[in-house]
Coordinates of C-alpha atoms (C1' of nucleotides) in Angstrom, one line a residue:
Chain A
X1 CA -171.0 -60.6 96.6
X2 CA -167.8 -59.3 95.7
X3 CA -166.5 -62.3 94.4
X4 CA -169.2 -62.7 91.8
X5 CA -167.6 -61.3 89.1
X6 CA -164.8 -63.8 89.4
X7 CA -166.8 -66.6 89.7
X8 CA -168.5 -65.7 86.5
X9 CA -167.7 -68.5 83.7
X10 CA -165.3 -67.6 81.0
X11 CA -167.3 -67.5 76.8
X12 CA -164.1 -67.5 75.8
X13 CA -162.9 -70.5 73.8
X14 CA -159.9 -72.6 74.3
X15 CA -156.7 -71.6 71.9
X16 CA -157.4 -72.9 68.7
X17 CA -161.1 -74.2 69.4
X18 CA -164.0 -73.1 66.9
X19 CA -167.8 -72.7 67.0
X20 CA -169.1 -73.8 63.0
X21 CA -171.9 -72.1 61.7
X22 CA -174.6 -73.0 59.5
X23 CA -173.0 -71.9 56.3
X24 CA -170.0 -73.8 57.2
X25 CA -172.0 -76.8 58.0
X26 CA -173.8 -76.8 55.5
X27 CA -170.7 -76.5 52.5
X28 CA -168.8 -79.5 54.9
X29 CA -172.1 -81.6 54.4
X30 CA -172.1 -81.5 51.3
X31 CA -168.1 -82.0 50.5
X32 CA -169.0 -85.4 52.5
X33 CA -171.9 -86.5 50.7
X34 CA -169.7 -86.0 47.3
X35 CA -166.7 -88.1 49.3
X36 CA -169.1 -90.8 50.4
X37 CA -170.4 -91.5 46.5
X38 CA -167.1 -91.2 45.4
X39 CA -165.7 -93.7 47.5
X40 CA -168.5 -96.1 47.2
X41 CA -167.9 -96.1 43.2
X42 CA -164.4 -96.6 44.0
X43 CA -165.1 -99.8 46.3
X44 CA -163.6 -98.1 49.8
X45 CA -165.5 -99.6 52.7
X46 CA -166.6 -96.6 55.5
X47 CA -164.6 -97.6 59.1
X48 CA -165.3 -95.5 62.3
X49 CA -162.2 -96.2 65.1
X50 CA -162.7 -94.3 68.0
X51 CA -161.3 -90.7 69.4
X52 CA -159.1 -91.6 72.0
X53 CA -156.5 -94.5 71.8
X54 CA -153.9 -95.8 74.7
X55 CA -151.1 -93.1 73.7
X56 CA -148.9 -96.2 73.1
X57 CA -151.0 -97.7 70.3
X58 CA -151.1 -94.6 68.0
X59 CA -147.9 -92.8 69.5
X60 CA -144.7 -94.1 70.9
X61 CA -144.4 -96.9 67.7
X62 CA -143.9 -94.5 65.3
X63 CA -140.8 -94.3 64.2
X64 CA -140.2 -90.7 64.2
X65 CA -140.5 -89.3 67.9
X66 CA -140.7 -90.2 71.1
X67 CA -142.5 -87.5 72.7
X68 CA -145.4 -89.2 73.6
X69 CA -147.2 -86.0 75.2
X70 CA -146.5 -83.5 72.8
X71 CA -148.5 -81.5 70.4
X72 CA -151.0 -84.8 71.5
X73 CA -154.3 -84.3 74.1
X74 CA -153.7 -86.5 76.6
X75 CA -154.5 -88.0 80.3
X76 CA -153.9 -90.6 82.5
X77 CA -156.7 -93.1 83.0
X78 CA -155.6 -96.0 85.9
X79 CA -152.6 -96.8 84.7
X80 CA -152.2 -96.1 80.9
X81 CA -152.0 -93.0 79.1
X82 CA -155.1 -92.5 76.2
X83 CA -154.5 -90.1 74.3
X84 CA -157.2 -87.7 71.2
X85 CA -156.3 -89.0 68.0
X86 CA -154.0 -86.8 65.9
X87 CA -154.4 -88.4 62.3
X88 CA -156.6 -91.2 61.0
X89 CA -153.6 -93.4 60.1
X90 CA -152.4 -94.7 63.4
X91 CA -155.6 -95.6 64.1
X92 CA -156.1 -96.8 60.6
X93 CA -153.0 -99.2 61.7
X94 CA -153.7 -100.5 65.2
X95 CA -157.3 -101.5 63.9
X96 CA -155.5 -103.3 60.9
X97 CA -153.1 -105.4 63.2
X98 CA -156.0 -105.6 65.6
X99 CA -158.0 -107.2 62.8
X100 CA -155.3 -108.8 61.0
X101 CA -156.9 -112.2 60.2
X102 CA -159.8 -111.0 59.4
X103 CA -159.7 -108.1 57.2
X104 CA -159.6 -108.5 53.1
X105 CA -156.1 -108.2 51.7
X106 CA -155.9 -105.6 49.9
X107 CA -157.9 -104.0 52.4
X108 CA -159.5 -100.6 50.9
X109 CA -161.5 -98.0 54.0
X110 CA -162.1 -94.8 54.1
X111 CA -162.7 -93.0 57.3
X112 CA -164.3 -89.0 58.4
X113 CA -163.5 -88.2 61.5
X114 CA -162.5 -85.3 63.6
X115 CA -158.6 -85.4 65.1
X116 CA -156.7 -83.4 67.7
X117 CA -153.4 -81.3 67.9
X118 CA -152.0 -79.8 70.8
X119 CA -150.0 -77.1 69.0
X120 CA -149.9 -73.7 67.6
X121 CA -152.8 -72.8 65.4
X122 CA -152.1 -70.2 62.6
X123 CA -154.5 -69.2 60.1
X124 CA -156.8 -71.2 58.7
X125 CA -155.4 -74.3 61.2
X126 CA -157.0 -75.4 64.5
X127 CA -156.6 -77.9 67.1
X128 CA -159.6 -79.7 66.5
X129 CA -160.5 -80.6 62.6
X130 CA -162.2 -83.1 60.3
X131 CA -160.5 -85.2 58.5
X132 CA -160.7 -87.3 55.8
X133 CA -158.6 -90.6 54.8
X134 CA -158.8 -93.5 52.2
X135 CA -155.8 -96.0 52.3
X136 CA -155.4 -99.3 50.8
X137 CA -153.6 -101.6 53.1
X138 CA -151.3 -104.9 52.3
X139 CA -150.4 -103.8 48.7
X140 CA -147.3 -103.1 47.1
X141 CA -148.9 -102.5 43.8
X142 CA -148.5 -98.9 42.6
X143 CA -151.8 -98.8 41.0
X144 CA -152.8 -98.1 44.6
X145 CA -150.9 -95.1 44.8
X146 CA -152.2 -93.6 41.4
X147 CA -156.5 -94.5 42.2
X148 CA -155.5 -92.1 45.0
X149 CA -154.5 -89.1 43.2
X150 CA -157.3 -90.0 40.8
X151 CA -159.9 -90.4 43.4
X152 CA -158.8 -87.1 45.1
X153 CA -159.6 -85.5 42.1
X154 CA -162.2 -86.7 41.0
X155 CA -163.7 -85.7 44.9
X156 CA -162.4 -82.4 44.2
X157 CA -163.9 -81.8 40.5
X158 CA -167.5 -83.2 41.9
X159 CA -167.4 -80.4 44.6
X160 CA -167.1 -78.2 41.8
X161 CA -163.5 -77.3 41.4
X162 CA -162.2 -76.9 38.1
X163 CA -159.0 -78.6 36.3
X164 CA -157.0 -75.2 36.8
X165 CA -158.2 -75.1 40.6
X166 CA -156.0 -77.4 41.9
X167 CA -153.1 -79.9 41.2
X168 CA -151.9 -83.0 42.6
X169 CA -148.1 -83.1 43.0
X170 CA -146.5 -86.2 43.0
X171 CA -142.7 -87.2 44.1
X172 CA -141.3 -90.1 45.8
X173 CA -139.3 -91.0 48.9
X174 CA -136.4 -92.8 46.5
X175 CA -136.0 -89.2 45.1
X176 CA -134.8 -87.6 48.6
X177 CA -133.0 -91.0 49.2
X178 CA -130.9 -90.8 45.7
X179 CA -130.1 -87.2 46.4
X180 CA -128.3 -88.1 50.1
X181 CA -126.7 -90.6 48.6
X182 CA -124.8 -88.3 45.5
X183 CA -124.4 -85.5 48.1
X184 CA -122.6 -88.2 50.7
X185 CA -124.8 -86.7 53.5
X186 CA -125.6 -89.5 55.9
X187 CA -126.1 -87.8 59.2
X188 CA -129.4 -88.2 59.9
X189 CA -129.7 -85.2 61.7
X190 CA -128.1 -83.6 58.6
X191 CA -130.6 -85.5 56.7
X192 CA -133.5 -84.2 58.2
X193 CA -132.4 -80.7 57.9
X194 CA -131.9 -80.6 54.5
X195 CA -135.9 -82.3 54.0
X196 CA -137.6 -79.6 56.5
X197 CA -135.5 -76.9 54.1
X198 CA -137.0 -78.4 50.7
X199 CA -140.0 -78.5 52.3
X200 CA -140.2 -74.8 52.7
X201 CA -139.7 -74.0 48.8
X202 CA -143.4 -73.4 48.6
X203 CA -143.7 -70.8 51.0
X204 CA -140.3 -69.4 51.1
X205 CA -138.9 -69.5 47.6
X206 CA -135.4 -71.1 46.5
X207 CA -133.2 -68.5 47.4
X208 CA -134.3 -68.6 51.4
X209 CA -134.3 -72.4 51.4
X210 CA -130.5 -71.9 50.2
X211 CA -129.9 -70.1 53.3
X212 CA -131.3 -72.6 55.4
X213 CA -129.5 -75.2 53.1
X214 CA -126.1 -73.1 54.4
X215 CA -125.3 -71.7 57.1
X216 CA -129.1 -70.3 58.8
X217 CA -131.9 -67.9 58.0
X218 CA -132.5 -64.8 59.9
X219 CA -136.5 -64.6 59.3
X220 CA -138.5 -61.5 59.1
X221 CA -139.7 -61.2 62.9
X222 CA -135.8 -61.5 63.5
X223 CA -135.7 -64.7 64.8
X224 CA -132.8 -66.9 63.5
X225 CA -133.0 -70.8 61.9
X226 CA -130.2 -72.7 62.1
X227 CA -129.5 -74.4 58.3
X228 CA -128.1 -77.6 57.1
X229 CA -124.5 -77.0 56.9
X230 CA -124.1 -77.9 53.4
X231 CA -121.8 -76.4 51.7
X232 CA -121.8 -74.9 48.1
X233 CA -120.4 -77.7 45.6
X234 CA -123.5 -79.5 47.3
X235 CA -125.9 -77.3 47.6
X236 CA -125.6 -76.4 43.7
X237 CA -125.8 -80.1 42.8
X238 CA -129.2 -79.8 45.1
X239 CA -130.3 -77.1 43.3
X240 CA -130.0 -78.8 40.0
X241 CA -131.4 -81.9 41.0
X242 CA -134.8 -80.3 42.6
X243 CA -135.5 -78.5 39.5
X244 CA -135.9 -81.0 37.4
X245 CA -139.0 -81.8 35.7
X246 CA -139.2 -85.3 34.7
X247 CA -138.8 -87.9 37.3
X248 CA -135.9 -90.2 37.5
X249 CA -137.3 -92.9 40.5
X250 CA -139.2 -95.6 38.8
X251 CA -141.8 -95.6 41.2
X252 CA -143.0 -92.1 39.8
X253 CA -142.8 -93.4 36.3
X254 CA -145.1 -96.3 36.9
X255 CA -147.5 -94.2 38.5
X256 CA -147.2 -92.1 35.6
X257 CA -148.0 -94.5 33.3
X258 CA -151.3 -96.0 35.2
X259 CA -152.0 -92.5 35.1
X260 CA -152.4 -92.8 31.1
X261 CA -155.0 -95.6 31.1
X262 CA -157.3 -93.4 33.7
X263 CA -156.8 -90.4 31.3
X264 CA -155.5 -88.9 34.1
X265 CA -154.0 -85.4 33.7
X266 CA -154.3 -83.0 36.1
X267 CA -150.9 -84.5 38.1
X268 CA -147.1 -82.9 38.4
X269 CA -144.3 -84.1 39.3
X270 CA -142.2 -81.7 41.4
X271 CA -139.3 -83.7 43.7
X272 CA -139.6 -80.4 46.2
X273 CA -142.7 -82.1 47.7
X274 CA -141.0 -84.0 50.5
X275 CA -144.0 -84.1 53.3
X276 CA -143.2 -83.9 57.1
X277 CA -143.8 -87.2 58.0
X278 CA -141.0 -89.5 58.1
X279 CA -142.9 -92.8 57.8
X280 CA -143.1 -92.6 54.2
X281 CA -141.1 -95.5 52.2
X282 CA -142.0 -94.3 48.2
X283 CA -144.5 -91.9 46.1
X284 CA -145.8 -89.5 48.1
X285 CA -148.3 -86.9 46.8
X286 CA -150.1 -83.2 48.0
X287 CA -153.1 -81.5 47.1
X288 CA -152.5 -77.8 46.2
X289 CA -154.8 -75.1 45.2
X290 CA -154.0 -73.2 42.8
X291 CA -156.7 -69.6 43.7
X292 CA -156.4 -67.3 46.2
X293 CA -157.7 -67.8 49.7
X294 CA -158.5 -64.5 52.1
X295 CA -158.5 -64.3 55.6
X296 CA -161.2 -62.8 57.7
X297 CA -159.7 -59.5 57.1
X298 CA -159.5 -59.7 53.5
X299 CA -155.9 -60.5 52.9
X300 CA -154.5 -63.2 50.8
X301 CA -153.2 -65.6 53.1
X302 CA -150.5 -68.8 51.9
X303 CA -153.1 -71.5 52.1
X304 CA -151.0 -74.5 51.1
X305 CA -151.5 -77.9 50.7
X306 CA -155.2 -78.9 51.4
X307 CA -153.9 -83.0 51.7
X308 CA -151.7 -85.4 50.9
X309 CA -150.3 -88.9 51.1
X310 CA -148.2 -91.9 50.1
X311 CA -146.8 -95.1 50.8
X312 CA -146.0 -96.3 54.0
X313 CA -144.9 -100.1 53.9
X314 CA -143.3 -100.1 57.3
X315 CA -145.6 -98.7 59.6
X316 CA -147.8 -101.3 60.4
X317 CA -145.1 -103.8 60.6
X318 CA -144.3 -101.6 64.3
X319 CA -146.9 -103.6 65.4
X320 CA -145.4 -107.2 65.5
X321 CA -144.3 -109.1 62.4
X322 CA -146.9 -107.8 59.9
X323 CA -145.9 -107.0 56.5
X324 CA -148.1 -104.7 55.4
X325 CA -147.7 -102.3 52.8
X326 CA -150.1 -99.5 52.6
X327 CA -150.7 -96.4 51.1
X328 CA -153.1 -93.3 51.6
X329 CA -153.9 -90.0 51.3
X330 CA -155.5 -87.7 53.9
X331 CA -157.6 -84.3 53.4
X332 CA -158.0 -81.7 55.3
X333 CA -161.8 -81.4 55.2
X334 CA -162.1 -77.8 57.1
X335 CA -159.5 -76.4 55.1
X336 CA -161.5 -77.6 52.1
X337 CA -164.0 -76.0 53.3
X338 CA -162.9 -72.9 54.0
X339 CA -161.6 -72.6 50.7
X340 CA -164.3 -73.6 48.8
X341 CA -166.8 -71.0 50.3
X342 CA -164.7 -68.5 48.8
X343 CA -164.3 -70.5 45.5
X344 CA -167.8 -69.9 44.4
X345 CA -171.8 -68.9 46.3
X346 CA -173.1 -72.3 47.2
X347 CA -176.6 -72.3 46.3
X348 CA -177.1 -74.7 49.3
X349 CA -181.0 -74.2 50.5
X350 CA -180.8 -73.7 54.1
X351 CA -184.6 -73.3 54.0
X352 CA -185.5 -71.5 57.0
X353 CA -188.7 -71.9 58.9
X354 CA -192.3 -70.2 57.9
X355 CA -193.6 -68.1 61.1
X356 CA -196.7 -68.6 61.8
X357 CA -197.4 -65.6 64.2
X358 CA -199.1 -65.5 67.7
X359 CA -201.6 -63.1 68.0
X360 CA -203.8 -65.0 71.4
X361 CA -202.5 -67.7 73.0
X362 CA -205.9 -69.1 73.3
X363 CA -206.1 -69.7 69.8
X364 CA -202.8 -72.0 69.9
X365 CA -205.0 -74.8 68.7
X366 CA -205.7 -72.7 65.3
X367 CA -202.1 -72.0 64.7
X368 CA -200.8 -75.7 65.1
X369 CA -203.7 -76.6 62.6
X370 CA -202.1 -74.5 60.2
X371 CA -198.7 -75.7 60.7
X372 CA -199.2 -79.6 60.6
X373 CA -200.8 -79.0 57.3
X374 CA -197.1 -76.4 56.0
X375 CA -195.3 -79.7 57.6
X376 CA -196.9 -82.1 56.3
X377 CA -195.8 -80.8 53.0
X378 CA -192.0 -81.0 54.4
X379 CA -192.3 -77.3 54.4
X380 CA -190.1 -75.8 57.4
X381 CA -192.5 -74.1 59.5
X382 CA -193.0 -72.9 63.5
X383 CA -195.5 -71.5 65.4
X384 CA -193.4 -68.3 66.9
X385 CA -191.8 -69.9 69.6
X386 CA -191.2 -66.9 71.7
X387 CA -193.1 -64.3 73.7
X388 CA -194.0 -60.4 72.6
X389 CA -196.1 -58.6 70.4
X390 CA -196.0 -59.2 66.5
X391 CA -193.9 -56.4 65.8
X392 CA -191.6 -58.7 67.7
X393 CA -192.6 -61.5 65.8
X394 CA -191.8 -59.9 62.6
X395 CA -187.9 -59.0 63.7
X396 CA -187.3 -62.5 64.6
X397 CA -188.9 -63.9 61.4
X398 CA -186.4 -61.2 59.4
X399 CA -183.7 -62.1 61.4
X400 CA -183.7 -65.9 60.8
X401 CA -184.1 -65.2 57.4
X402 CA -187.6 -66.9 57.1
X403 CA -189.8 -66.4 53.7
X404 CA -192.7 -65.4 54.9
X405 CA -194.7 -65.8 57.9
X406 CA -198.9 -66.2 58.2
X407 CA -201.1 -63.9 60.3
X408 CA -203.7 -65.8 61.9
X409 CA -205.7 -63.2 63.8
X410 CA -209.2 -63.0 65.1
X411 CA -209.9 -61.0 61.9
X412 CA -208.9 -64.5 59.8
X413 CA -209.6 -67.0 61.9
X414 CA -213.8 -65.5 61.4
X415 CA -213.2 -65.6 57.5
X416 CA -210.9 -68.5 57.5
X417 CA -208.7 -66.7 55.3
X418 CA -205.4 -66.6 56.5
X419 CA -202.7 -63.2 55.4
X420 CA -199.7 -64.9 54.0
X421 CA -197.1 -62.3 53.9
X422 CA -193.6 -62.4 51.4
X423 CA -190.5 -61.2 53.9
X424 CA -188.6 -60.1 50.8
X425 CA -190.8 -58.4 48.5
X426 CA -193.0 -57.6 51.4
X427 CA -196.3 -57.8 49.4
X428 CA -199.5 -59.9 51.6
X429 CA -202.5 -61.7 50.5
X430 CA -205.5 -63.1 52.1
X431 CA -205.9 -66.9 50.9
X432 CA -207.9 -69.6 51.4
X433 CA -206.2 -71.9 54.0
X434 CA -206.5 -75.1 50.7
X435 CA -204.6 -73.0 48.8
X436 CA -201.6 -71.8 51.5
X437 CA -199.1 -74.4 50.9
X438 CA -199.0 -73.9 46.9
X439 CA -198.4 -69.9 47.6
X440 CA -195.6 -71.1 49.9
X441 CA -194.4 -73.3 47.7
X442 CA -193.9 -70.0 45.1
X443 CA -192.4 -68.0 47.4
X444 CA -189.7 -70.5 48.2
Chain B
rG1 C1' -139.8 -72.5 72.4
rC2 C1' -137.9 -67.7 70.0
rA3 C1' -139.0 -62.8 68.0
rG4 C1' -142.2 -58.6 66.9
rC5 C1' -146.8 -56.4 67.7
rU6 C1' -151.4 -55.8 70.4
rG7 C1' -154.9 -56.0 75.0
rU8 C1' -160.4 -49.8 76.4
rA9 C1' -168.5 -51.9 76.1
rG10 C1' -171.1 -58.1 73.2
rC11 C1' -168.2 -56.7 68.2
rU12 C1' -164.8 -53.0 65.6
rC13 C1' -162.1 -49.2 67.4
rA14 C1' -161.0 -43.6 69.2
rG15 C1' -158.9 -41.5 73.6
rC16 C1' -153.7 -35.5 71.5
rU17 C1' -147.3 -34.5 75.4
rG18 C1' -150.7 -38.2 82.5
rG19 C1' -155.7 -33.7 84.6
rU20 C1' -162.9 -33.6 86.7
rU21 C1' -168.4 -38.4 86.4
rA22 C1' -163.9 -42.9 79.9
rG23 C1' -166.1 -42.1 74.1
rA24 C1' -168.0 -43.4 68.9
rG25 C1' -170.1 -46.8 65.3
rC26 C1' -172.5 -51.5 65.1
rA27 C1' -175.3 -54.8 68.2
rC28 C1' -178.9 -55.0 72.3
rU29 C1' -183.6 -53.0 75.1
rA30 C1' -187.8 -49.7 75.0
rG31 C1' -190.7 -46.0 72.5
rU32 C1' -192.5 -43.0 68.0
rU33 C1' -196.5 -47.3 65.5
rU34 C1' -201.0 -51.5 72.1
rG35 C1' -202.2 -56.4 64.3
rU36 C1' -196.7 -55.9 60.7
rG37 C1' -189.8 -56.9 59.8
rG38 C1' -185.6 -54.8 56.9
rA39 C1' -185.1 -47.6 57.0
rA40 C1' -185.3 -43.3 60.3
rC41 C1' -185.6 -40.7 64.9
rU42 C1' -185.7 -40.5 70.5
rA43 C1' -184.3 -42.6 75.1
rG44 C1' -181.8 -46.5 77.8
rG45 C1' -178.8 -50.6 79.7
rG46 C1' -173.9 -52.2 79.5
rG47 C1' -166.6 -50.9 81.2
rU48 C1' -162.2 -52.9 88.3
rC49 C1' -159.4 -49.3 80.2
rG50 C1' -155.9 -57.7 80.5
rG51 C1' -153.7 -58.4 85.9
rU52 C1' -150.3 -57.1 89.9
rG53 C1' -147.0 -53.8 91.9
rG54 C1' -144.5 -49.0 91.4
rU55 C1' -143.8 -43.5 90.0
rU56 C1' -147.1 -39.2 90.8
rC57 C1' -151.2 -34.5 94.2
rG58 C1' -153.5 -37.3 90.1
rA59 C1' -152.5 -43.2 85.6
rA60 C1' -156.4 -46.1 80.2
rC61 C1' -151.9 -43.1 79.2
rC62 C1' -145.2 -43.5 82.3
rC63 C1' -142.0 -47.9 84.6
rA64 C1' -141.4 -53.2 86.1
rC65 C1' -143.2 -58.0 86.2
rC66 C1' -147.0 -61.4 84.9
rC67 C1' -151.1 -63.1 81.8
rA68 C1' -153.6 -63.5 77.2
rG69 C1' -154.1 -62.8 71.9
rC70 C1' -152.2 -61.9 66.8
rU71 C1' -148.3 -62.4 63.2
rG72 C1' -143.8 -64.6 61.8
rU73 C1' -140.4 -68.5 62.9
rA74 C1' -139.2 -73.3 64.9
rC75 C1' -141.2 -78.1 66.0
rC76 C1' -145.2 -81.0 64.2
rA77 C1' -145.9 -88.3 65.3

RNA sequence: GCAGCUGUAGCUCAGCUGGUUAGAGCACUAGUUUGUGGAACUAGGGGUCGGUGGUUCGAACCCACCCAGCUGUACCA
């Protein structure tokens, strides 16, 4: 007996693991729907992979890391290692050399699909998401590159943001490349220190980055950052360089110039977009938005990029001798989400169900006459599934938020007149049991 | 990983310098109203005060260690 308090199961969820209600749902629904007409004009073609993948198919290839166990759900299954999926691109690339022969070149899919991270959440970032991905594969032309910003947008625009909302940064790989090369820094270690300090403009303005560009950064919980060593001759040609406005790689003016025939405007170039991940070979782009996102407590919160992308000619080619270019662009669907609930009400209907109240069981058969006619009409409708008296009945019906519920009684069943009665405005009426789905059909 | 902060009811939190049976609001259940919700009133259920060890006559409160969460930072294919 004693030991039945321990034995009791936990409600708590993992770290980083969410339960999504309705209202969420719902606003993620319809994000996809707009994504899934968007891509069809566009031409994409919808591809599902599965969740988990041998760890060495979407992992140990790339060329970044070789950690194949961290920040990465995985277990051992016989022999080999399978592993959640942590983006939509490694998959995206196994199934592509999987299916080399047969796919169309270019080769143009979009896929939705939830991924998995074993690391830290913060706010607003979990361990278990929905994505969303559209890539074109075995291209090197740039056009590529610029349909996605315009596609993005246009995605964006249809879920009703606004020009201002948001803003699709564009920069390129060469840029970062260029730079190394006039400051002499070929270390790659070096390297890579300077990129995860650009990256960090955003969030932690120029002047901090400079400290991480130096000698370290002593952040505000105290804890101390190594920097990049660089020193200040350098650093000041850095400076210069990330500041400017018009872009100097010729990728980014092509781009630029496709842009024009779309009337394409909403873009901007800013070379301090560098992107985390290292398999990028050219133009890389984010999705920022540009209003102010609030936590659960009410405090603005830095929201960041909601997506991004670029060009990624080598990856594929890990595979065997493929040569594959490819580009694509990846949104955080959640995040989107989240966002846009605060951007503006939804006027999504959740139409909740008519209660048609128990007052006998015996006369069941009455009540289920009444509903197949409400749902017949598609009108969302139950017989009060539960037990207890109508007072009862009436709490549930106001706590689900239904419209109205019907009172079938002995006193209506004699006349055949059921009492329809408005939750909100509270007012009733006897009506004729013809005439009950057209006063429903006013009160929703 | 590192640093700071925080763990008391389902939720949000109070609990003064350690002192009888640990509190509030919300939520929940029942009743006032045995055929009428959203309001009000009344009553009620629900806590090894994160865990373990220590100090003390006595610990939610002090000390040590552990665990968990939050925030920042690092890493992030």
């Amino acid at each position: 007996m004693e030991k039945d308090k321990k034995l009791k199961p936990s409600k708590e969820l993992p770290l980083g693991f969410v339960d999504r209600q309705e209202k969420e749902l719902l606003t993620r629904d319809f994000i996809i729907s707009n994504i899934k007409e968007v891509m069809i004009k566009y031409g994409f073609q919808y591809l599902e992979t599965p969740s988990f993948e041998y760890s060495e198919s979407i992992g140990k290839y790339l060329p970044d890391k070789e950690r194949p166990d961290q920040g990465v759900f995985s277990f051992q299954d016989e022999k080999k290692w399978l592993s959640l999926r942590y983006d939509l691109t490694a998959p995206l690339a196994r199934y592509v050399a999987k299916n080399y022969l047969e796919i169309p070149k270019p080769f143009k899919r979009y896929q939705l699909g939830t991924v998995w991270r074993n690391e830290k959440p913060g706010p607003g970032r979990f361990r278990e998401f929905l994505q969303f991905d559209a890539d074109f594969i075995g291209t090197k032309n740039l056009q590529a590159d610029a349909e996605l910003c315009v596609l993005i947008s246009e995605i964006l625009e249809k879920c009703g943001l606004a020009k201002k909302d948001y803003t699709v940064k564009i920069s390129s790989r060469k840029f970062t490349e260029d730079l190394f090369a006039e400051l002499k820094i070929s270390s790659k270690g070096q390297a890579s220190t300077v990129l995860r300090a650009l990256d960090k403009i955003d969030r932690l303005g120029w002047s901090e980055v400079k400290k991480l560009l130096a000698t370290g950064r002593k952040d505000d919980s105290g804890d101390y950052t190594d920097g990049a060593n660089l020193n200040d001759e350098q650093i000041l040609t850095l400076e210069k360089k990330i500041k400017e406005t018009k872009p100097s790689t010729e990728d980014v003016l092509e781009i630029i110039k496709i842009f024009e025939s779309y009337n394409f405007t909403n873009y901007q170039y800013d070379p301090s977009v560098i992107r985390g991940l290292e398999y990028y070979t050219g133009p890389i782009f984010e999705v920022n938005l540009n209003f102010e996102v609030k936590n659960n407590k009410g405090q603005t919160i830095q929201f960041g990029s909601i997506g991004g992308g670029g060009r990624y000619d080598n990856l594929i080619n890990n595979f065997g001798n493929l040569d594959c270019p490819a580009t694509g662009i990846s949104v955080g669907i959640d995040r989107l989400v989240y966002a846009l609930m605060q951007k503006k009400e939804f006027n999504l209907k959740t139409s909740k169900p008519v209660v048609i109240c128990v007052f006998n069981k015996a006369d069941l058969g009455e009540y289920i006459k009444i509903l197949k006619i409400l749902r017949e009409e598609n009108i969302s409708s139950e017989v009060y599934p539960g037990e207890g008296n109508l007072k009862k009945q009436m709490q549930y019906a106001n706590k689900i938020n239904s419209p109205a519920v019907i009172l079938y009684g002995e006193n209506e069943i004699n006349s055949g007149k059921p009492t329809l009665r408005d939750l909100k405005s509270g007012k009733e009426q006897s009506i004729e049991i013809k005439s009950l789905v057209n006063e429903i059909k006013k009160i929703l």
